mmCIF file of N, CA and C in Angstrom:
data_model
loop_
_atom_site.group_PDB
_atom_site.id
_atom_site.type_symbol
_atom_site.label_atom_id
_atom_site.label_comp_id
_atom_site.label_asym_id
_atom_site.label_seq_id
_atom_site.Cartn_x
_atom_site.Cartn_y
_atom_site.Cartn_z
ATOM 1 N N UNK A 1 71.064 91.362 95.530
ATOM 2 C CA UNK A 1 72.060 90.418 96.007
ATOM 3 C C UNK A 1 72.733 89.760 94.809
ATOM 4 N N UNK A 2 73.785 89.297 94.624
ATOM 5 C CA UNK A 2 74.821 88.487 93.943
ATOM 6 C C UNK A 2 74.613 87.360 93.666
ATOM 7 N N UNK A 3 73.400 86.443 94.492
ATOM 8 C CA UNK A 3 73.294 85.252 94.062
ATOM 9 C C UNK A 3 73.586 84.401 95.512
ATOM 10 N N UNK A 4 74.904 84.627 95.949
ATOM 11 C CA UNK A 4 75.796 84.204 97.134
ATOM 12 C C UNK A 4 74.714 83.348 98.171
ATOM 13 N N UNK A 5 74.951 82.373 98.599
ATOM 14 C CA UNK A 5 74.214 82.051 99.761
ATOM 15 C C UNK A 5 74.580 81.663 100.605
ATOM 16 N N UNK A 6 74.508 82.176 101.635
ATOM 17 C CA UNK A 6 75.289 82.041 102.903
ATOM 18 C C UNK A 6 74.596 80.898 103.767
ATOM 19 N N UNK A 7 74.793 79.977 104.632
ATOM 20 C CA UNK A 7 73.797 78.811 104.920
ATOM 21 C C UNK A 7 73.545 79.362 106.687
ATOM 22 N N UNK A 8 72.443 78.892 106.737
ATOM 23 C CA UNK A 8 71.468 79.180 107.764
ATOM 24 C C UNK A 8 72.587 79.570 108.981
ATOM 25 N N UNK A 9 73.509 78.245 109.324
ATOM 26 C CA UNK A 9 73.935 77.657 110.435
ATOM 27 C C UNK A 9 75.168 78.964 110.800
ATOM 28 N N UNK A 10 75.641 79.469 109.540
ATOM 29 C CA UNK A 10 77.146 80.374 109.941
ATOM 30 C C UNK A 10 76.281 81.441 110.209
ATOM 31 N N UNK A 11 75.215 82.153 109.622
ATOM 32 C CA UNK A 11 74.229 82.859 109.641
ATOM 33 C C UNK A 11 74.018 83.136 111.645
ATOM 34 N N UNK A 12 73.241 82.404 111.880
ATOM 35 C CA UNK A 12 73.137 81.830 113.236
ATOM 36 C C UNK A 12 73.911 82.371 114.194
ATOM 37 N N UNK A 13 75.088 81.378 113.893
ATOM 38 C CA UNK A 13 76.725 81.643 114.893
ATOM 39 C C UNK A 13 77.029 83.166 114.978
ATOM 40 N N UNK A 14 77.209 83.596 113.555
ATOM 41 C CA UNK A 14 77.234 85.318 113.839
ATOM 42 C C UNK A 14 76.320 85.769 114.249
ATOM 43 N N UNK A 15 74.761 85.878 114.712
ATOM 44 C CA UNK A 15 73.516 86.330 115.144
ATOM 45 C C UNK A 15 74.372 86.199 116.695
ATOM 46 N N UNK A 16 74.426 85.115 116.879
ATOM 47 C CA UNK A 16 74.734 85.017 118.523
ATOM 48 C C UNK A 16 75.692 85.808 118.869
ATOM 49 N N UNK A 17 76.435 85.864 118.183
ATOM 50 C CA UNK A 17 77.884 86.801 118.281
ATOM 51 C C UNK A 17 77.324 88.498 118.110
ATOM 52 N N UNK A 18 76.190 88.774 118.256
ATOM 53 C CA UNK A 18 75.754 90.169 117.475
ATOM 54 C C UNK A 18 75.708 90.834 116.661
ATOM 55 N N UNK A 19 76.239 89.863 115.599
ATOM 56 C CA UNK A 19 76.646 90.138 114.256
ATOM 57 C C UNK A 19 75.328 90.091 113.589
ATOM 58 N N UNK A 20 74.883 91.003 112.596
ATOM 59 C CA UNK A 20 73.625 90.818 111.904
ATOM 60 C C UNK A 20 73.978 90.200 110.125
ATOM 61 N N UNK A 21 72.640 89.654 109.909
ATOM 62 C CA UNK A 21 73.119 88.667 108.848
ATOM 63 C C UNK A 21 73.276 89.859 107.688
ATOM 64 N N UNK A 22 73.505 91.097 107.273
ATOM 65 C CA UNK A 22 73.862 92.376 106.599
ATOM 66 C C UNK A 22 75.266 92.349 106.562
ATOM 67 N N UNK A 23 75.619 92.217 107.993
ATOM 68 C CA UNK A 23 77.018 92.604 108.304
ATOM 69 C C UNK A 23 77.856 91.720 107.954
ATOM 70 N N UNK A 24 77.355 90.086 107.886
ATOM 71 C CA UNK A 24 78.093 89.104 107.246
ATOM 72 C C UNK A 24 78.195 88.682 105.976
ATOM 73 N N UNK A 25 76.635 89.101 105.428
ATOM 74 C CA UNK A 25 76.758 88.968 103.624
ATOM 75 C C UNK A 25 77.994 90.010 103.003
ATOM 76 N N UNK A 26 77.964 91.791 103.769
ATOM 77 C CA UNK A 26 78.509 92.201 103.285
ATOM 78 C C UNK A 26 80.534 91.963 103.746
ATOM 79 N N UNK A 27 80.953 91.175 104.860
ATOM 80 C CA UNK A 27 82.098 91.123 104.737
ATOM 81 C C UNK A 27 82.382 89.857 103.480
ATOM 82 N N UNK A 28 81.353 88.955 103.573
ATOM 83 C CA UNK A 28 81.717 87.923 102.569
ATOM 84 C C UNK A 28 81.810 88.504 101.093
ATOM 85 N N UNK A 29 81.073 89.417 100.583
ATOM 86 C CA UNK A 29 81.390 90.146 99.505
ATOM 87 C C UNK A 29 82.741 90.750 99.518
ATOM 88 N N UNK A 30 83.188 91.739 100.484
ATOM 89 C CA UNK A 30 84.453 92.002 100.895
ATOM 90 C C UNK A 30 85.421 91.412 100.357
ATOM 91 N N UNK A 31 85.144 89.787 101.006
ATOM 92 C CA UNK A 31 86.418 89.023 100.825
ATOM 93 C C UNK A 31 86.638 88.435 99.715
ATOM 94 N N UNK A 32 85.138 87.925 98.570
ATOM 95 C CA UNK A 32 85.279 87.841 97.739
ATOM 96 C C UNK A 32 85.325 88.873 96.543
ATOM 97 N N UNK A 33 85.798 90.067 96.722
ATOM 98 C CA UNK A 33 85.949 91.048 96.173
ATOM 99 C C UNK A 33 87.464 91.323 96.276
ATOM 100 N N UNK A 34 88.360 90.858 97.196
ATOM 101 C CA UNK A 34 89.405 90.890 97.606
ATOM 102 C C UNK A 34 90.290 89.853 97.110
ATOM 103 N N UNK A 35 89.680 88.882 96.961
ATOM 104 C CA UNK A 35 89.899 87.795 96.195
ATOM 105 C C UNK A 35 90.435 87.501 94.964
ATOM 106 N N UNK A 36 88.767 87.953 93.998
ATOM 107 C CA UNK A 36 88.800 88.530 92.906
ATOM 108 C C UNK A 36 89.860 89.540 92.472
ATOM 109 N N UNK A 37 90.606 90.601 93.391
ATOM 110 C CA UNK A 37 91.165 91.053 92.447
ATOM 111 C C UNK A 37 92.528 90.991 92.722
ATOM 112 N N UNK A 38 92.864 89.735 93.549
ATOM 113 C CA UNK A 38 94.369 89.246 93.822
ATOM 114 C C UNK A 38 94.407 88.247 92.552
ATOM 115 N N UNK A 39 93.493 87.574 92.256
ATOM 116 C CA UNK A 39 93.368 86.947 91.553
ATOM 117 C C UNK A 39 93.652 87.336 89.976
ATOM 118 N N UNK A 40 92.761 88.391 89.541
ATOM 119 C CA UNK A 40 93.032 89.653 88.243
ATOM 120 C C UNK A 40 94.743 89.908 88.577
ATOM 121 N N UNK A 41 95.283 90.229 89.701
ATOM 122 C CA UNK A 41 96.579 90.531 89.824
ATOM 123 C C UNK A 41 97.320 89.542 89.146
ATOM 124 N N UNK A 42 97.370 88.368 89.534
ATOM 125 C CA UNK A 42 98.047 87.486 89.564
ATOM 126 C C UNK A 42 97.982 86.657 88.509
ATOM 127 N N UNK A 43 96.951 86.814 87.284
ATOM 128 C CA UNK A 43 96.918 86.530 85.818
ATOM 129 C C UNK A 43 97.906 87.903 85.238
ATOM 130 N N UNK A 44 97.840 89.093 85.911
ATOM 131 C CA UNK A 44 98.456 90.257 85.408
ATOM 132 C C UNK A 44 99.939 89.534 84.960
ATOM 133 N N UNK A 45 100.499 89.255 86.792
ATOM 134 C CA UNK A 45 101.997 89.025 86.818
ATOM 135 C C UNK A 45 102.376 87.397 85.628
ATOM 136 N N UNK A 46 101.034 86.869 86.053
ATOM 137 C CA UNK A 46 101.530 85.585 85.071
ATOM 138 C C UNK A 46 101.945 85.672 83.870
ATOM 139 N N UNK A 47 101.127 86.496 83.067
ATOM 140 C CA UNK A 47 100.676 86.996 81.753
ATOM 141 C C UNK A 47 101.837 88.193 81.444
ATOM 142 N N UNK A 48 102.612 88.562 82.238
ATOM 143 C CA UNK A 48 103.603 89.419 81.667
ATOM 144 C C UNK A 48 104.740 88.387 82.085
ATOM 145 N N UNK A 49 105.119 87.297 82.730
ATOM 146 C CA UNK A 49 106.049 86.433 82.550
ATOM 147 C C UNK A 49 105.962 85.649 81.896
ATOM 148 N N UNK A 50 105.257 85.217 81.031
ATOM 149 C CA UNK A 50 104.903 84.763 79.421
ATOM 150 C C UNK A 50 105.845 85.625 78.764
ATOM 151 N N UNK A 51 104.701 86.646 78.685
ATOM 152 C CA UNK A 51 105.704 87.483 77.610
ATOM 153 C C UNK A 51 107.191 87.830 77.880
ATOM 154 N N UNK A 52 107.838 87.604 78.949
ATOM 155 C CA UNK A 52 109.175 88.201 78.994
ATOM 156 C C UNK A 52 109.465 86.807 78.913
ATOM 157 N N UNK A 53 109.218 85.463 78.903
ATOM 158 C CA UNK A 53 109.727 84.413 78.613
ATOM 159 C C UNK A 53 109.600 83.860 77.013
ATOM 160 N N UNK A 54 108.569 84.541 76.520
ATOM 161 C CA UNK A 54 108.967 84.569 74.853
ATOM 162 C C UNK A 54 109.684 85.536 74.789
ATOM 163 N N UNK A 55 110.106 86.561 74.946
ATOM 164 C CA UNK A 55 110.806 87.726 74.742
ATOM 165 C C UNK A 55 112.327 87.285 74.387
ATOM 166 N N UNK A 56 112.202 86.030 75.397
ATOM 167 C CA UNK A 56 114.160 85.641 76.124
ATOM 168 C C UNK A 56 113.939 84.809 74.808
ATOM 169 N N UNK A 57 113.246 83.471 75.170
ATOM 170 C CA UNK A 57 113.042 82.674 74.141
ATOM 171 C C UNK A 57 113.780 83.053 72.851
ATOM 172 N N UNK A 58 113.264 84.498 72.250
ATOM 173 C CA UNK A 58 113.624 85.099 70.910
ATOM 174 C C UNK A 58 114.391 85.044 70.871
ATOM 175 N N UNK A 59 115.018 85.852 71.679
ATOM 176 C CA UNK A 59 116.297 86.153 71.839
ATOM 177 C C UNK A 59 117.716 85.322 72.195
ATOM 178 N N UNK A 60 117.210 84.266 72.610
ATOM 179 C CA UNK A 60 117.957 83.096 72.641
ATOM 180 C C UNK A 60 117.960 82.586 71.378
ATOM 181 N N UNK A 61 117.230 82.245 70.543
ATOM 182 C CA UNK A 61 117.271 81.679 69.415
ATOM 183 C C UNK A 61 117.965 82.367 68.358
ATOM 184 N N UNK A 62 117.820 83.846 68.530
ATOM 185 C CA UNK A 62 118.608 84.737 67.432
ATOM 186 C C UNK A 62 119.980 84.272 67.967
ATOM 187 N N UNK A 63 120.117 84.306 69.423
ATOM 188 C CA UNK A 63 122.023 84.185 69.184
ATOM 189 C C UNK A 63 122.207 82.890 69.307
ATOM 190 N N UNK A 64 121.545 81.853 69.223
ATOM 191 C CA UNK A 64 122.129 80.478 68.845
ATOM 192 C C UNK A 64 121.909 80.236 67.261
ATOM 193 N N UNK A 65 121.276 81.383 66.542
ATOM 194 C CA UNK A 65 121.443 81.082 65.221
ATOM 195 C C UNK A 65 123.141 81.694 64.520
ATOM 196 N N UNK A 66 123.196 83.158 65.595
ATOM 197 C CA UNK A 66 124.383 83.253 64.775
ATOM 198 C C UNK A 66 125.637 82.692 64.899
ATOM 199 N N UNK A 67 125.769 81.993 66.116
ATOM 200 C CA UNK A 67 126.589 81.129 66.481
ATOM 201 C C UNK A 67 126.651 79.974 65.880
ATOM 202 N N UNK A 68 125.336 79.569 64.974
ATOM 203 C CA UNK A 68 125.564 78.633 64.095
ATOM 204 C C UNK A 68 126.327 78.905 62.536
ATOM 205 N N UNK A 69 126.073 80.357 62.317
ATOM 206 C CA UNK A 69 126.481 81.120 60.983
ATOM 207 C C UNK A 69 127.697 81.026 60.673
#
C-alpha cells in the first residue's frame, strides 16, 4: 500500500453500497494518479510559458534598444 488511509466511516458507506474496501482504495489511487499527472501537465504548460515569456521579454528589449540607437 502507498501509505493512503482511507477512514473507517467512507470505508463503511461503500461496504453498504457493495462496494468492497479493494475497490475503493483502488479508485482512490486512480484519482490520485489522475491528479498527479494533470498536475505534472500543468507545471509542463506553466514552465513553457515562462520560457516563451522570457523569450518575448528578449526580444522586446533588443528592439527597444535599437530604437534607442
Amino acid at each position: 500500500m502507498t501509505g493512503i488511509h482511507v477512514p473507517d466511516d467512507i470505508l463503511i458507506q461503500f461496504d453498504i453500497l457493495g462496494v468492497g474496501a479493494v475497490a475503493v482504495s483502488e479508485l482512490i489511487l486512480r484519482l490520485l494518479f489522475v491528479a498527479d499527472a494533470a498536475d505534472k501537465n500543468g507545471e509542463e504548460e506553466r514552465e513553457e510559458g515562462r520560457e516563451q515569456a522570457e523569450i518575448e521579454k528578449i526580444l522586446l528589449d533588443e528592439e527597444h534598444g535599437r530604437l534607442r540607437d
